[in-house]
Short mmCIF file of C-alpha atoms in Angstrom, two decimals:
data_model
loop_
_atom_site.label_atom_id
_atom_site.label_comp_id
_atom_site.label_asym_id
_atom_site.label_seq_id
_atom_site.Cartn_x
_atom_site.Cartn_y
_atom_site.Cartn_z
CA MET B 1 0.00 0.00 0.00
CA ASN B 2 2.75 2.45 0.90
CA SER B 3 4.79 1.67 -2.22
CA VAL B 4 1.72 2.13 -4.41
CA SER B 5 0.73 5.37 -2.68
CA GLU B 6 4.12 6.87 -3.51
CA LEU B 7 2.96 7.26 -7.11
CA PRO B 8 1.07 10.44 -8.00
CA LEU B 9 -2.63 10.06 -7.33
CA PRO B 10 -3.70 11.29 -10.80
CA LEU B 11 -1.36 8.74 -12.39
CA LEU B 12 -2.84 5.93 -10.28
CA LEU B 13 -6.34 6.97 -11.27
CA LEU B 14 -5.43 7.06 -14.96
CA ILE B 15 -3.88 3.58 -14.70
CA HIS B 16 -7.04 2.26 -13.09
CA LEU B 17 -9.21 3.81 -15.78
CA GLN B 18 -7.02 2.41 -18.55
CA ILE B 19 -7.26 -1.10 -17.11
CA LEU B 20 -11.01 -0.77 -16.60
CA GLN B 21 -11.31 0.60 -20.17
CA TYR B 22 -13.12 3.81 -19.37
CA PRO B 23 -14.49 5.14 -22.70
CA HIS B 24 -13.21 8.73 -22.28
CA VAL B 25 -9.82 7.93 -20.76
CA ASN B 26 -7.99 8.92 -23.96
CA ASN B 27 -9.53 12.39 -24.10
CA GLU B 28 -7.32 15.43 -23.74
CA ASP B 29 -8.83 16.28 -20.35
CA PHE B 30 -7.70 12.98 -18.84
CA ASP B 31 -4.03 13.71 -18.23
CA ILE B 32 -1.77 14.03 -15.21
CA TYR B 33 -3.56 17.28 -14.32
CA ILE B 34 -7.00 15.71 -14.08
CA PHE B 35 -9.15 17.43 -11.41
CA ASP B 36 -6.50 20.16 -11.06
CA ALA B 37 -8.23 23.38 -10.03
CA HIS B 38 -5.54 25.47 -11.79
CA ARG B 39 -6.08 23.73 -15.14
CA HIS B 40 -9.82 22.96 -15.20
CA GLY B 41 -12.78 24.99 -14.06
CA LEU B 42 -15.32 23.86 -11.47
CA ARG B 43 -17.98 23.09 -14.06
CA ALA B 44 -15.60 20.91 -16.10
CA ARG B 45 -14.40 19.07 -12.99
CA THR B 46 -17.99 18.53 -11.84
CA THR B 47 -18.98 17.08 -15.21
CA MET B 48 -16.00 14.70 -15.18
CA MET B 49 -16.86 13.65 -11.62
CA GLU B 50 -20.48 12.91 -12.55
CA ASN B 51 -19.61 10.89 -15.66
CA LEU B 52 -16.80 8.99 -13.98
CA GLY B 53 -18.74 8.31 -10.77
CA TYR B 54 -21.82 7.10 -12.64
CA TRP B 55 -19.71 4.78 -14.82
CA LEU B 56 -17.93 3.25 -11.81
CA VAL B 57 -21.21 2.67 -9.98
CA VAL B 58 -22.57 0.94 -13.10
CA LYS B 59 -19.57 -1.40 -12.99
CA ILE B 60 -20.50 -2.40 -9.43
CA GLU B 61 -24.30 -2.37 -9.42
CA GLY B 62 -25.30 -2.74 -13.06
CA HIS B 63 -27.47 -0.56 -15.29
CA LYS B 64 -30.77 -1.44 -13.61
CA LYS B 65 -29.81 -0.67 -10.01
CA VAL B 66 -27.85 2.48 -10.82
CA LYS B 67 -31.03 4.29 -11.85
CA LYS B 68 -32.31 3.94 -8.29
CA ILE B 69 -29.00 4.98 -6.72
CA LEU B 70 -28.31 8.01 -8.96
CA PRO B 71 -31.70 8.92 -10.44
CA THR B 72 -30.79 12.50 -11.47
CA TYR B 73 -28.04 11.51 -13.92
CA PRO B 74 -27.39 13.06 -16.41
CA CYS B 75 -27.48 16.34 -14.55
CA ILE B 76 -28.72 19.33 -16.53
CA LYS B 77 -29.98 21.69 -13.85
CA PRO B 78 -28.06 22.83 -10.74
CA LEU B 79 -30.62 21.15 -8.49
CA GLU B 80 -29.96 17.84 -10.23
CA THR B 81 -26.22 18.28 -9.65
CA THR B 82 -26.81 18.89 -5.94
CA ALA B 83 -29.05 15.82 -5.69
CA PHE B 84 -26.44 13.77 -7.53
CA ARG B 85 -23.72 14.76 -5.05
CA THR B 86 -25.95 13.88 -2.12
CA SER B 87 -26.88 10.47 -3.52
CA PHE B 88 -23.31 9.74 -4.60
CA ALA B 89 -21.85 10.66 -1.18
CA LYS B 90 -24.47 8.52 0.57
CA TYR B 91 -23.67 5.56 -1.67
CA LEU B 92 -19.90 5.94 -1.15
CA GLU B 93 -20.29 6.06 2.63
CA GLY B 94 -22.44 2.93 2.64
CA LEU B 95 -19.95 1.16 0.39
CA ARG B 96 -17.09 2.23 2.65
CA GLN B 97 -18.75 1.00 5.84
CA SER B 98 -19.74 -2.35 4.35
CA SER B 99 -16.22 -2.95 3.01
CA ILE B 100 -14.59 -2.13 6.35
CA LYS B 101 -17.12 -4.23 8.27
CA GLU B 102 -16.65 -7.25 6.01
CA ASN B 103 -12.88 -6.66 5.89
CA THR B 104 -12.69 -7.05 2.14
CA ALA B 105 -9.58 -6.58 0.03
CA ALA B 106 -10.58 -3.00 -0.83
CA ALA B 107 -11.01 -2.09 2.85
CA VAL B 108 -7.35 -1.00 2.99
CA TRP B 109 -8.17 1.92 0.72
CA TRP B 110 -11.51 2.75 2.33
CA ARG B 111 -9.99 3.11 5.82
CA GLU B 112 -7.87 6.08 4.71
CA VAL B 113 -10.70 8.14 3.18
CA GLN B 114 -13.95 9.80 4.22
CA ALA B 115 -16.98 9.95 1.94
CA ARG B 116 -18.00 13.56 2.48
CA LYS B 117 -20.20 15.67 0.26
CA SER B 118 -17.76 18.60 0.50
CA TYR B 119 -15.13 16.57 -1.39
CA LEU B 120 -17.59 16.08 -4.23
CA GLU B 121 -18.42 19.77 -4.29
CA GLU B 122 -14.78 20.80 -4.65
CA CYS B 123 -13.74 18.03 -7.09
CA SER B 124 -10.08 18.89 -6.61
CA GLU B 125 -6.96 16.87 -5.91
CA GLY B 126 -6.05 15.34 -2.56
CA LYS B 127 -8.79 13.66 -0.56
CA PHE B 128 -11.17 13.68 -3.50
CA LEU B 129 -8.73 11.68 -5.65
CA ARG B 130 -8.16 9.22 -2.80
CA LEU B 131 -11.91 8.73 -2.62
CA LEU B 132 -12.10 7.98 -6.36
CA LEU B 133 -9.11 5.63 -6.07
CA ALA B 134 -10.86 3.71 -3.30
CA LEU B 135 -13.94 3.42 -5.51
CA SER B 136 -11.96 2.27 -8.58
CA THR B 137 -10.08 -0.28 -6.44
CA HIS B 138 -13.41 -1.57 -5.17
CA VAL B 139 -14.51 -1.96 -8.79
CA PHE B 140 -11.38 -4.02 -9.48
CA PHE B 141 -12.10 -6.55 -6.75
CA THR B 142 -15.81 -6.65 -7.59
CA LEU B 143 -15.16 -7.52 -11.22
CA GLN B 144 -12.54 -10.06 -10.21
CA SER B 145 -14.92 -11.83 -7.82
CA VAL B 146 -17.76 -12.12 -10.33
CA SER B 147 -15.61 -13.12 -13.29
CA ASN B 148 -14.37 -16.58 -14.07
CA VAL B 149 -10.68 -16.20 -13.34
CA GLU B 150 -8.57 -18.81 -15.05
CA PRO B 151 -6.39 -20.85 -12.69
CA ASN B 152 -3.51 -20.65 -15.18
CA PRO B 153 -3.66 -17.40 -17.17
CA GLU B 154 -0.38 -18.12 -19.00
CA LEU B 155 -1.71 -21.41 -20.36
CA ASN B 156 -5.10 -19.86 -21.16
CA TYR B 157 -3.53 -17.02 -23.17
CA SER B 158 -1.12 -19.32 -25.00
CA THR B 159 -3.91 -21.76 -25.89
CA ARG B 160 -6.20 -19.06 -27.26
CA LEU B 161 -3.34 -17.48 -29.20
CA ALA B 162 -2.43 -20.84 -30.74
CA PHE B 163 -6.09 -21.42 -31.65
CA VAL B 164 -6.38 -18.07 -33.45
CA GLN B 165 -3.05 -18.46 -35.23
CA ALA B 166 -3.96 -21.99 -36.37
CA SER B 167 -7.31 -20.73 -37.65
CA GLN B 168 -5.55 -17.97 -39.57
CA ARG B 169 -3.17 -20.48 -41.17
CA GLN B 170 -6.08 -22.68 -42.22
CA TRP B 171 -7.95 -19.76 -43.79
CA VAL B 172 -4.78 -18.75 -45.63
CA LYS B 173 -4.70 -22.26 -47.08
CA VAL B 174 -8.31 -21.86 -48.18
CA ALA B 175 -7.51 -18.54 -49.84
CA SER B 176 -4.44 -20.06 -51.52
CA GLY B 177 -6.63 -22.81 -52.92
CA LEU B 178 -9.06 -20.25 -54.30
CA LEU B 179 -6.19 -18.33 -55.89
CA GLY B 180 -4.98 -21.56 -57.44
CA ARG B 181 -8.42 -22.25 -58.90
CA GLU B 182 -8.54 -18.70 -60.24
CA GLN B 183 -5.13 -19.22 -61.84
CA ARG B 184 -6.26 -22.43 -63.50
CA LEU B 185 -9.37 -20.73 -64.87
CA MET B 186 -7.17 -17.99 -66.30
CA ASP B 187 -4.97 -20.69 -67.87
CA MET B 188 -7.98 -22.31 -69.48
CA LYS B 189 -9.22 -18.95 -70.75
CA ALA B 190 -5.81 -18.12 -72.20
CA ARG B 191 -5.54 -21.49 -73.93
CA ILE B 192 -9.03 -21.13 -75.39
CA LEU B 193 -8.29 -17.63 -76.71
CA VAL B 194 -4.96 -18.51 -78.31
CA SER B 195 -5.93 -22.00 -79.44
CA THR B 196 -5.42 -22.63 -83.16
CA THR B 197 -7.01 -26.07 -83.19
CA LEU B 198 -10.34 -25.41 -84.85
CA ASN B 199 -11.12 -28.89 -86.15
CA SER B 200 -11.05 -30.70 -82.81
CA ARG B 201 -12.68 -34.06 -82.25
CA TYR B 202 -15.09 -32.59 -79.70
CA HIS B 203 -15.36 -29.14 -81.25
CA SER B 204 -18.98 -29.48 -82.28
CA THR B 205 -20.05 -31.51 -79.21
CA SER B 206 -22.33 -29.76 -76.75
CA THR B 207 -21.43 -29.30 -73.10
CA PRO B 208 -24.03 -31.80 -71.72
CA ARG B 209 -22.72 -34.37 -74.18
CA LEU B 210 -19.14 -33.75 -73.05
CA ILE B 211 -20.18 -34.20 -69.41
CA ALA B 212 -21.91 -37.47 -70.28
CA LEU B 213 -18.78 -38.68 -72.08
CA ARG B 214 -16.68 -37.75 -69.09
CA ASP B 215 -18.92 -39.66 -66.68
CA SER B 216 -18.93 -42.68 -68.97
CA LYS B 217 -15.14 -42.66 -69.18
CA LEU B 218 -14.95 -42.38 -65.40
CA GLU B 219 -17.22 -45.41 -64.98
CA ASP B 220 -15.01 -47.40 -67.34
CA ILE B 221 -11.93 -46.51 -65.29
CA LEU B 222 -13.57 -47.36 -61.98
CA SER B 223 -14.77 -50.70 -63.33
CA GLN B 224 -11.19 -51.83 -63.88
CA GLU B 225 -9.59 -54.13 -61.35
CA ASN B 226 -6.86 -51.66 -60.37
CA TRP B 227 -9.34 -48.96 -59.31
CA LYS B 228 -11.82 -51.00 -57.30
CA GLY B 229 -12.29 -50.32 -53.60
CA ASP B 230 -12.39 -47.20 -51.48
CA SER B 231 -8.61 -46.85 -51.23
CA ALA B 232 -8.19 -46.97 -55.00
CA ARG B 233 -11.00 -44.46 -55.46
CA ASN B 234 -9.37 -42.09 -52.96
CA ALA B 235 -6.05 -42.49 -54.76
CA LEU B 236 -7.65 -41.62 -58.08
CA LYS B 237 -9.36 -38.63 -56.52
CA PHE B 238 -6.02 -37.47 -55.14
CA LEU B 239 -4.41 -37.76 -58.58
CA VAL B 240 -7.25 -35.75 -60.12
CA THR B 241 -6.74 -33.11 -57.42
CA LEU B 242 -3.03 -32.91 -58.15
CA ALA B 243 -3.78 -32.52 -61.84
CA GLY B 244 -5.93 -29.49 -61.08
CA LEU B 245 -9.03 -30.85 -62.79
CA GLY B 246 -11.32 -29.94 -59.91
CA PHE B 247 -12.51 -31.67 -56.78
CA ASP B 248 -15.96 -32.75 -57.98
CA VAL B 249 -14.85 -34.63 -61.08
CA LEU B 250 -15.34 -38.00 -59.40
CA GLU B 251 -18.83 -37.09 -58.21
CA ALA B 252 -20.90 -38.23 -61.17
CA GLY B 253 -24.02 -36.19 -61.73
CA ASP B 254 -23.03 -33.44 -59.28
CA HIS B 255 -21.21 -30.52 -60.88
CA ARG B 256 -21.64 -27.77 -58.30
CA SER B 257 -18.57 -25.62 -57.82
CA SER B 258 -19.50 -24.98 -54.19
CA ASP B 259 -18.32 -28.51 -53.30
CA ALA B 260 -14.75 -27.52 -54.03
CA LEU B 261 -14.62 -25.14 -51.11
CA SER B 262 -15.64 -27.85 -48.65
CA VAL B 263 -12.49 -29.80 -49.46
CA TRP B 264 -10.35 -26.84 -48.46
CA THR B 265 -12.36 -25.99 -45.35
CA GLN B 266 -12.66 -29.49 -43.95
CA ASP B 267 -9.42 -29.05 -41.95
CA LEU B 268 -10.53 -25.88 -40.14
CA SER B 269 -11.37 -27.80 -36.97
CA PRO B 270 -8.88 -27.57 -34.05
CA GLN B 271 -5.75 -29.53 -34.86
CA PRO B 272 -3.86 -31.66 -32.32
CA HIS B 273 -0.47 -30.51 -33.64
CA TRP B 274 -0.68 -26.91 -32.44
CA GLN B 275 2.56 -25.65 -30.97
CA ILE B 276 1.53 -24.03 -27.68
CA VAL B 277 4.42 -21.99 -26.29
CA HIS B 278 3.96 -20.93 -22.68
CA GLN B 279 4.86 -17.28 -22.10
CA LEU B 280 5.07 -15.27 -18.94
CA LEU B 281 2.37 -12.64 -18.70
CA PRO B 282 4.80 -9.66 -18.90
CA VAL B 283 6.40 -11.15 -22.02
CA ALA B 284 3.00 -11.93 -23.53
CA ALA B 285 1.80 -8.39 -22.79
CA ALA B 286 4.85 -6.94 -24.55
CA ARG B 287 4.36 -9.13 -27.63
CA HIS B 288 0.57 -8.85 -27.72
CA PRO B 289 0.45 -5.76 -30.03
CA SER B 290 2.65 -7.50 -32.61
CA TYR B 291 0.43 -10.59 -32.47
CA ILE B 292 -2.65 -8.44 -33.03
CA ARG B 293 -1.06 -6.68 -36.03
CA LYS B 294 -0.21 -10.02 -37.64
CA LEU B 295 -3.68 -11.41 -37.03
CA GLN B 296 -5.32 -8.30 -38.49
CA LYS B 297 -3.62 -8.70 -41.87
CA PRO B 298 -6.05 -9.52 -44.70
CA ILE B 299 -6.25 -13.22 -45.46
CA PHE B 300 -5.96 -12.83 -49.22
CA ARG B 301 -2.89 -10.64 -48.89
CA LEU B 302 -1.17 -13.38 -46.92
CA ALA B 303 -2.43 -15.94 -49.42
CA GLU B 304 -0.98 -13.95 -52.32
CA THR B 305 2.40 -13.90 -50.59
CA GLU B 306 2.25 -17.65 -50.04
CA PHE B 307 1.12 -18.15 -53.62
CA ALA B 308 4.08 -16.14 -54.92
CA GLN B 309 6.46 -18.17 -52.76
CA THR B 310 4.98 -21.33 -54.23
CA LEU B 311 5.60 -20.09 -57.76
CA GLN B 312 9.14 -19.10 -56.86
CA SER B 313 9.89 -22.50 -55.35
CA GLU B 314 8.45 -24.15 -58.46
CA LEU B 315 10.75 -22.11 -60.68
CA LYS B 316 13.77 -23.00 -58.58
CA SER B 317 12.97 -26.71 -58.74
CA THR B 318 12.18 -26.56 -62.48
CA TYR B 319 14.98 -24.41 -63.86
CA HIS B 320 17.52 -24.90 -61.03
CA TYR B 321 18.34 -21.20 -61.04
CA GLU B 322 19.96 -19.42 -58.16
CA GLU B 323 19.05 -15.95 -56.99
CA SER B 324 20.36 -13.78 -59.83
CA HIS B 325 19.20 -11.31 -62.42
CA GLU B 326 18.31 -14.14 -64.74
CA MET B 327 16.06 -15.64 -62.04
CA THR B 328 14.37 -12.28 -61.60
CA LYS B 329 13.69 -12.09 -65.32
CA LYS B 330 12.20 -15.55 -65.27
CA MET B 331 9.94 -14.54 -62.41
CA THR B 332 8.69 -11.50 -64.29
CA GLN B 333 8.20 -13.47 -67.51
CA LEU B 334 6.37 -16.31 -65.77
CA SER B 335 3.16 -17.09 -67.60
CA SER B 336 0.06 -18.38 -65.94
CA SER B 337 0.26 -21.68 -67.83
CA SER B 338 3.44 -22.71 -66.02
CA PHE B 339 1.73 -22.97 -62.64
CA ASN B 340 1.46 -26.51 -61.35
CA ASN B 341 -1.47 -27.18 -59.02
CA ALA B 342 0.31 -30.15 -57.47
CA VAL B 343 2.90 -27.85 -55.89
CA LEU B 344 0.32 -26.02 -53.78
CA THR B 345 -1.57 -29.18 -52.84
CA LEU B 346 1.53 -31.10 -51.82
CA ARG B 347 2.79 -28.10 -49.91
CA ASN B 348 -0.27 -28.23 -47.65
CA TYR B 349 0.30 -31.92 -47.01
CA ARG B 350 3.96 -31.26 -46.30
CA GLU B 351 3.10 -28.56 -43.76
CA THR B 352 0.72 -30.94 -41.98
CA GLU B 353 3.40 -33.61 -41.83
CA GLY B 354 5.85 -31.01 -40.54
CA TYR B 355 3.51 -30.05 -37.71
CA ALA B 356 3.03 -33.71 -36.80
CA SER B 357 6.79 -34.33 -36.88
CA ALA B 358 7.44 -31.32 -34.63
CA ALA B 359 4.80 -32.53 -32.17
CA LEU B 360 6.39 -35.99 -32.07
CA GLU B 361 9.83 -34.47 -31.50
CA ARG B 362 8.54 -32.41 -28.58
CA ALA B 363 6.86 -35.48 -27.11
CA LEU B 364 10.05 -37.50 -27.54
CA LYS B 365 12.09 -34.83 -25.76
CA SER B 366 9.63 -34.85 -22.86
CA VAL B 367 9.86 -38.64 -22.62
CA VAL B 368 13.67 -38.53 -22.67
CA ILE B 369 13.76 -35.90 -19.92
CA GLU B 370 11.31 -37.90 -17.82
CA ALA B 371 13.31 -41.10 -18.36
CA ARG B 372 16.50 -39.37 -17.23
CA GLY B 373 14.78 -38.13 -14.10
CA LEU B 374 13.49 -41.61 -13.30
CA GLU B 375 16.94 -43.08 -13.85
CA GLU B 376 18.54 -40.54 -11.52
CA ARG B 377 15.97 -41.22 -8.80
CA SER B 378 16.45 -44.97 -9.24
CA ASN B 379 20.22 -44.61 -8.85
CA GLU B 380 19.76 -42.55 -5.69
CA MET B 381 17.47 -45.22 -4.20
CA ARG B 382 20.01 -47.93 -5.04
CA THR B 383 22.80 -45.93 -3.42
CA ARG B 384 20.80 -45.41 -0.24
CA SER B 385 19.81 -49.07 -0.07
CA SER B 386 23.40 -50.27 -0.55
CA SER B 387 24.73 -47.94 2.18
CA LYS B 388 22.38 -49.38 4.85
CA PRO B 389 23.71 -52.40 6.86
CA ALA B 390 21.99 -55.69 6.09
CA ARG B 391 19.93 -57.31 8.86
CA PRO B 392 21.06 -60.81 9.93
CA PRO B 393 18.46 -63.46 9.11
CA GLN B 394 16.65 -65.19 11.97
CA LYS B 395 17.48 -68.89 12.34
CA ARG B 396 15.15 -71.65 13.47
CA THR B 397 16.27 -74.52 15.66
CA THR B 398 15.57 -78.17 14.96
CA ASP B 399 13.13 -78.59 17.84
CA GLY B 400 10.70 -75.89 16.61
CA THR B 401 11.86 -72.95 18.79
CA LEU B 402 13.16 -69.57 17.72
CA ALA B 403 16.70 -68.47 18.41
CA ARG B 404 15.38 -66.15 21.11
CA GLY B 405 14.54 -69.24 23.20
CA ILE B 406 10.73 -69.15 23.14
CA SER B 407 9.03 -72.30 21.86
CA PHE B 408 5.77 -72.32 19.89
CA TRP B 409 4.46 -75.50 21.55
CA GLU B 410 5.74 -75.04 25.10
CA ASP B 411 3.43 -74.56 28.03
CA LYS B 412 3.20 -71.05 29.42
CA HIS B 413 4.79 -72.26 32.69
CA VAL B 414 7.69 -74.07 30.94
CA ILE B 415 10.71 -71.99 30.07
CA THR B 416 13.54 -73.07 27.77
CA ASN B 417 16.97 -71.64 27.40
CA ALA B 418 18.53 -70.11 24.29
CA GLU B 419 19.44 -73.55 22.94
CA GLY B 420 15.87 -74.79 23.21
CA ARG B 421 16.39 -77.14 26.19
CA TRP B 422 14.05 -77.32 29.18
CA LEU B 423 15.23 -75.63 32.30
CA PHE B 424 12.66 -77.35 34.63
#
């Protein structure tokens, strides 16, 4: 309490209002000179006191009860302002007495202040600011008691951050798939426009007839021995996907383009291979703005960047060029027909396998560390057991008595010696 009180009271109040997210805390009036009589007039200070006091009471009591506690807000006439001060002072005094009586966490602040109406009339620094600080501190503990506080805030923050980042990556994959489909449509359009083959075999065939021929050819392929069974059908579907012929080609009789999107969005559910990195709250608070900026980037802008990287990697693997001026020229002269749909599709599978491999590596490291700990504890137990002297085993005599000289079958009045012989 003493270390906190060493800070300037206006600064403490501004910190409280920032944490509580007061709507007008970023206004020009809310600075280090808040409620300073030399900087602000009485009317301005009174208006700030009314707005701030009403908002803090709403945080404690709610919107329904506050109308009964402060019925004259907003104050337009001087009589309403006077009634507001009276009601506000009465409420603060009742809140102060109940907190001190119940010995709550905010009682430390309430014991050092007095809820007097004269403080509300002056609205200046000193005791008035201490009264507002006691009220804002009471709001803190009230909100904390009614909220569901997580037992492990570091884990909660890291888990939610990993969930949002994983969702963003999945949506970027969806957008990349849409860009790939757009690119293939542009390729088809370009080939149709520049095509010189006028006398094609299917040039005069109508579109429904072409679809029927396609379905018939598909049935012939599926009837072969090599393509029977669900696994073979899935393999054929995967090959068609890599070829960029669409995702609904194998669905005979159903030619809706909306089905293609479902293939890309089917992996948007929470994945078990998220990499959850635990961060301390101060570190997480410092990095939080950068996380927010990255998450606020448009999905299609990120997808375009990923799409360009895919094209660049395809060029490198095709032409085996290094980073040079010639490579740059090839990138600028890249036509849409050179894009391979298999590159983007296989890249998504490779990323999934990479996430699974990283998760297995982390699990393996945890197992190795745990095994080392168990081995160390086992060695310590062996060392302690070997250092203790061994107890001599108890021997039995031939006549059924223990070495201590007490027989199991002797009468209670008969006593034997240590060798098991009768004494009388």
